[in-house]
Tab-separated table of C-alpha atoms in Angstrom:
chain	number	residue	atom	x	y	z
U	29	UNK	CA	76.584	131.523	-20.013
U	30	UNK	CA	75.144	134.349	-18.542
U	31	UNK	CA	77.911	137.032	-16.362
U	32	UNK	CA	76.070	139.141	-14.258
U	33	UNK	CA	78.425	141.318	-12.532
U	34	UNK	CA	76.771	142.878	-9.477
U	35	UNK	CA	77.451	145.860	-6.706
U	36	UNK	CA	75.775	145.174	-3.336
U	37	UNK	CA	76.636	148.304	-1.341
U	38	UNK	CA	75.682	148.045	2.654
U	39	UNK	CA	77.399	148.998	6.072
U	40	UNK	CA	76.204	145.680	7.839
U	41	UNK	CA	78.631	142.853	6.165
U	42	UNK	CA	76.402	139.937	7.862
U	43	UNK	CA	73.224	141.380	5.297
U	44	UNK	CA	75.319	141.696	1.951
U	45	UNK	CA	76.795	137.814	3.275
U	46	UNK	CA	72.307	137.107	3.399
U	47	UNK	CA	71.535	138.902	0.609
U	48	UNK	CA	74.699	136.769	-1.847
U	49	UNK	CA	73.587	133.702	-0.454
U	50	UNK	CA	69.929	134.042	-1.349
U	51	UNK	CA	71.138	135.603	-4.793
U	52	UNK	CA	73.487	132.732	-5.569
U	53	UNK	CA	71.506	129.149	-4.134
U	54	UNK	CA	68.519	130.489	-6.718
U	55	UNK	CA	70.162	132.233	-9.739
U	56	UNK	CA	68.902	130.165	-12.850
U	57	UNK	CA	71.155	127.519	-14.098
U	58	UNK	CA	72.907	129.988	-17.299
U	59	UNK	CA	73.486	132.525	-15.249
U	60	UNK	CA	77.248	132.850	-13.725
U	61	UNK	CA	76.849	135.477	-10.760
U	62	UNK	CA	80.135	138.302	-10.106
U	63	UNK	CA	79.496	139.944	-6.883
U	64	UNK	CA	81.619	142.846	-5.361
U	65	UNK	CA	80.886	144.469	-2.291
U	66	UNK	CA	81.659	147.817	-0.463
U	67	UNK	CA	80.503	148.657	3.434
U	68	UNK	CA	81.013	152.439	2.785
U	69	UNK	CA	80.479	155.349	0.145
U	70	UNK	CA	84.573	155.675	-0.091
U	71	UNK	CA	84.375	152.085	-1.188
U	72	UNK	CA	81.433	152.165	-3.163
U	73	UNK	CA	82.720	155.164	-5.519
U	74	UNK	CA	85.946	153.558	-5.904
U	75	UNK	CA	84.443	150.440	-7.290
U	76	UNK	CA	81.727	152.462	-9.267
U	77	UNK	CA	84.480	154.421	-11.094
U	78	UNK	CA	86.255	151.648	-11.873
U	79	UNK	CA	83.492	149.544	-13.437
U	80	UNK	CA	82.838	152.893	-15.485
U	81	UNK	CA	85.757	152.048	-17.273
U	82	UNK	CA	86.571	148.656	-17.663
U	83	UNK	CA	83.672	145.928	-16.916
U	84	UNK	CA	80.207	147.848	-16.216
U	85	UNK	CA	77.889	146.352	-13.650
U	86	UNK	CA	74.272	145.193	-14.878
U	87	UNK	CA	72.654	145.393	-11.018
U	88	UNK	CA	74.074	147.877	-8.318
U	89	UNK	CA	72.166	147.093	-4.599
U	90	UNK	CA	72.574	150.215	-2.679
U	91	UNK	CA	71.079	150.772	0.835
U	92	UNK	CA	70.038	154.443	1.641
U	93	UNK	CA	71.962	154.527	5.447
U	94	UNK	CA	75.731	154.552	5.028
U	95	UNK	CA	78.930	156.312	6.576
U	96	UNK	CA	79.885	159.103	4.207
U	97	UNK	CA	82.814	159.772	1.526
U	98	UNK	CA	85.564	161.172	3.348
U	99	UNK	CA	85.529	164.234	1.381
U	100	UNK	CA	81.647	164.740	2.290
U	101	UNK	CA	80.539	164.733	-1.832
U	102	UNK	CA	78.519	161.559	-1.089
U	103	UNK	CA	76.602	160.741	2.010
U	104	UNK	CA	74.065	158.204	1.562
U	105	UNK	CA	73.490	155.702	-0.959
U	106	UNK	CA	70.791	158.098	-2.665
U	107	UNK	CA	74.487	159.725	-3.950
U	108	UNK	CA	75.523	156.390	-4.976
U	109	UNK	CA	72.926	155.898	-6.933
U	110	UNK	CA	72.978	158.831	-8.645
U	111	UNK	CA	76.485	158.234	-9.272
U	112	UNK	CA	75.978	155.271	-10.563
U	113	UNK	CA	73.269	156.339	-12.918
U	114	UNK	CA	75.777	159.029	-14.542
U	115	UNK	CA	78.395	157.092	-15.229
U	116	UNK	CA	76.779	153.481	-15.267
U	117	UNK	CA	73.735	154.256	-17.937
U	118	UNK	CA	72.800	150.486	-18.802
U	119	UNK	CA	72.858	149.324	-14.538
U	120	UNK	CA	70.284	148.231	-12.923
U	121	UNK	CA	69.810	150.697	-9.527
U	122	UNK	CA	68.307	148.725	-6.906
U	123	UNK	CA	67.371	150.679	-3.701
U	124	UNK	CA	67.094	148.747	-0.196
U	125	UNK	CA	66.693	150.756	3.043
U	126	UNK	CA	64.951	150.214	6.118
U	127	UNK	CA	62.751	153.867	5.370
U	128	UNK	CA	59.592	153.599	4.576
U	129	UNK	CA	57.789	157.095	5.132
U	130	UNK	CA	55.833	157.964	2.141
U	131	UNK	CA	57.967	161.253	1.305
U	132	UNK	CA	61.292	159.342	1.721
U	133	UNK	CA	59.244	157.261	-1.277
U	134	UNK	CA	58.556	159.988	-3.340
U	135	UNK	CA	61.732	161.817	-2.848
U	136	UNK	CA	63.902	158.253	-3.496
U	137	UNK	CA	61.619	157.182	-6.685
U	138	UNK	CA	61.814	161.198	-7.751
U	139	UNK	CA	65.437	161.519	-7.749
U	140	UNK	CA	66.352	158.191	-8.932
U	141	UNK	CA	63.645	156.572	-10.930
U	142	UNK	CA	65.205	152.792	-9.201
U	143	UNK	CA	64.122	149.685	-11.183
U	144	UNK	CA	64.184	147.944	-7.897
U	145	UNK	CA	62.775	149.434	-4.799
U	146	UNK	CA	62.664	147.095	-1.446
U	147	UNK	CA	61.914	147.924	1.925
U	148	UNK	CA	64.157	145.912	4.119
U	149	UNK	CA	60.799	145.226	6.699
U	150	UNK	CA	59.069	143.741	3.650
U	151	UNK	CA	61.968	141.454	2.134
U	152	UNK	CA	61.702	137.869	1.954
U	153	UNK	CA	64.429	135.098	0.736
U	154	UNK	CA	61.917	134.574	-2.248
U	155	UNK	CA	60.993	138.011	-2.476
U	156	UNK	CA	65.007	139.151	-2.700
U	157	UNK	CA	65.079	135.895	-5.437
U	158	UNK	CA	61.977	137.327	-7.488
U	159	UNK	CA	62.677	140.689	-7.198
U	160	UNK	CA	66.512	140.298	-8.568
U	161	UNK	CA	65.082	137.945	-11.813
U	162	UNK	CA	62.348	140.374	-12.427
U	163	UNK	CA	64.121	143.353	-12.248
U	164	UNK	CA	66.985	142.378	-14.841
U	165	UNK	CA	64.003	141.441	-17.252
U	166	UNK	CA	60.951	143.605	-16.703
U	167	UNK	CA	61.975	146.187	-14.423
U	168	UNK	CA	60.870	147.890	-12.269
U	169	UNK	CA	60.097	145.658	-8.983
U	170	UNK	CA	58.827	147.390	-6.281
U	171	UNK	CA	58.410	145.860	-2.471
U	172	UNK	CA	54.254	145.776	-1.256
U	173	UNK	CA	55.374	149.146	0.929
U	174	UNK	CA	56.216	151.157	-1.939
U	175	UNK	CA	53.591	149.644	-3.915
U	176	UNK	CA	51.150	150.799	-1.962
U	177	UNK	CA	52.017	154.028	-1.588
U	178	UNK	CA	52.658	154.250	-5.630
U	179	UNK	CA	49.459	153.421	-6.123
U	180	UNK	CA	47.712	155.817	-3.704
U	181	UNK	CA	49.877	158.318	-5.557
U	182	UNK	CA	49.109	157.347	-9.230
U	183	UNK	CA	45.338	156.845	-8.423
U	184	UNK	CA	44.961	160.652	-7.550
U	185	UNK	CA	47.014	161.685	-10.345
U	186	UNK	CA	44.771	159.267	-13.077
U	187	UNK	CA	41.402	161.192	-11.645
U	188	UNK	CA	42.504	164.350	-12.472
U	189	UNK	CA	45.400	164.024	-15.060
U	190	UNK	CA	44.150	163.178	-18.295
U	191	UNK	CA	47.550	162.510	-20.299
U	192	UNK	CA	47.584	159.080	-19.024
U	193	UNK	CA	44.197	158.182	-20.425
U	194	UNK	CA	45.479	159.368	-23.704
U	195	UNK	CA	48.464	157.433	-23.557
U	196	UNK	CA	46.354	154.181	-22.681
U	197	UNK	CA	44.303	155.349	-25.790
U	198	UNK	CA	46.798	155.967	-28.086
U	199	UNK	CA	48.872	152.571	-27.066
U	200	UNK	CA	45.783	150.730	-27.541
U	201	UNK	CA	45.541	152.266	-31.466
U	202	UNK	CA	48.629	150.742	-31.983
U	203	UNK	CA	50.819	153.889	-31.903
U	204	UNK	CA	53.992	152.984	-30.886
U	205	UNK	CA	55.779	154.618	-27.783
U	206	UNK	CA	58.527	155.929	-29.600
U	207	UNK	CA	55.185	158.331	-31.270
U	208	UNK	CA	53.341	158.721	-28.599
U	209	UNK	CA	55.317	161.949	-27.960
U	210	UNK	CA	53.390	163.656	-31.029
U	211	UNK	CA	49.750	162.980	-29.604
U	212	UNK	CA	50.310	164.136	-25.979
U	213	UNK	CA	53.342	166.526	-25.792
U	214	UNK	CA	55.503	164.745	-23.335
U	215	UNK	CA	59.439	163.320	-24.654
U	216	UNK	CA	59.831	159.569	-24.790
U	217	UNK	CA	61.322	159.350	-21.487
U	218	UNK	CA	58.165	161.179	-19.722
U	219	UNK	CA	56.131	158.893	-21.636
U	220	UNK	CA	58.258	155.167	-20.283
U	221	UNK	CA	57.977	156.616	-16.711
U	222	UNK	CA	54.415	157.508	-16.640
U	223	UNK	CA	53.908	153.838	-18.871
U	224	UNK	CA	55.660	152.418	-15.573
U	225	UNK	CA	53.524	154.366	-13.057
U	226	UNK	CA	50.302	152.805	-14.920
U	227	UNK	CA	52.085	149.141	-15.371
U	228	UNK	CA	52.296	149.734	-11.111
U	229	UNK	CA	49.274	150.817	-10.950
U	230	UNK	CA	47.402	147.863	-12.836
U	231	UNK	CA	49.764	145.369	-10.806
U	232	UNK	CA	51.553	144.530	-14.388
U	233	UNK	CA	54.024	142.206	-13.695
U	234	UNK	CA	55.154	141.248	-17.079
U	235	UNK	CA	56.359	144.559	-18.394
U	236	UNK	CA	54.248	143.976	-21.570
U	237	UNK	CA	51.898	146.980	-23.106
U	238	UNK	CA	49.561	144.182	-24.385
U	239	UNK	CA	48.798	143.236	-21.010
U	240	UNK	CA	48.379	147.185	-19.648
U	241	UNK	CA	45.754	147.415	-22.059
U	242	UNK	CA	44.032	144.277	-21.226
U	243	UNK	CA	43.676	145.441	-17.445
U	244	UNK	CA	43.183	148.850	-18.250
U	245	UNK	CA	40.016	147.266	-20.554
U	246	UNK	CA	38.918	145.228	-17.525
U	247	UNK	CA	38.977	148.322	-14.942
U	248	UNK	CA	36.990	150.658	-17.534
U	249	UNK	CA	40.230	153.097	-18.332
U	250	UNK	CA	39.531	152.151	-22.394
């Protein structure tokens, strides 16, 4: 059996009550769901510490509008994330906020690099159920909103940045990513999160290389 233990972090108790419902009538049959839930940053860092040193939490839903710490260190769930990305390395961060102005975007997928991003305006039951399977097997999933705006972003960087044609290049000689590093200058973790702008950008939904090279093939980019 499968544990999943999960945090869903949001200040509206009737949505985290939606969003475990949806979460547990369509989890796959082998996988045995732990849920915890916090309606405030006091809460949240609490529980975050706590998983930090006794059971870890694969996925941590945080949304972006919440009532402060009490001692005014974290005031949004932005802070929670980044919290949670210190002292919970292997978690999934999963974003979900009712903002969707392209700089709140940028600064969001800047800061935190999220393997799930979901505007709340955009979220379905089967997107929520799609989005949570995807994102603890191929991450990242990303809501049509931030899509969008991703890939108005990382078209205007692929016309004049050239490091991400010689990634595709190299990939497709069969240099491995953990390599790449010594044909374009760039450490390995530059390299994965460009390799997940381009996987956005060529609507890869698999996670696979094999397939980023295919559709970069079919759209002229090799």
């Amino acid at each position: 059996m499968n544990h999943i233990n999960i945090l869903m972090v949001d200040d509206h108790p009737i949505i985290i009550e939606g969003y475990q419902n949806v979460l547990m009538a369509s989890k796959k049959e082998d996988q045995t769901l732990l849920i915890d839930t916090a309606n405030n940053c006091d809460m949240a860092v609490t529980m975050i510490q706590r998983a930090a040193k006794s059971q870890p939490y694969d996925v941590c839903f945080f949304d972006i509008s919440l009532p402060g710490s009490s001692d005014g260190k974290y005031t949004s769930g932005q802070d929670l994330a980044l919290l949670a990305r210190q002292v919970l390395p292997h978690a999934k961060i999963v974003i979900l906020t009712m903002f969707n102005e392209s700089f709140r975007i940028h600064n969001i997928i800047k800061e935190i690099n999220p393997d799930g991003f979901l505007i709340k305006s955009d979220l379905t039951s089967i997107e929520l159920t799609d989005a949570f399977q995807q994102i603890l097997r191929f991450p990242p999933y990303y809501s049509s909103t931030v899509t969008n705006y991703l890939k108005k972003v990382v078209v205007s960087q692929i016309n004049i940045d050239d490091i991400n044609r010689k990634i595709l290049h190299f990939l497709s000689q069969g240099v491995k990513t953990r390599s790449l590093g010594e044909y374009v200058g760039l450490s390995t973790s530059a390299i994965e999160k460009r390799k997940k702008q381009l996987k956005l950008l060529f609507s890869v939904t698999d996670g696979k290389d094999e397939t980023l090279l295919k559709e970069a093939r079919d759209k002229g980019f090799l």
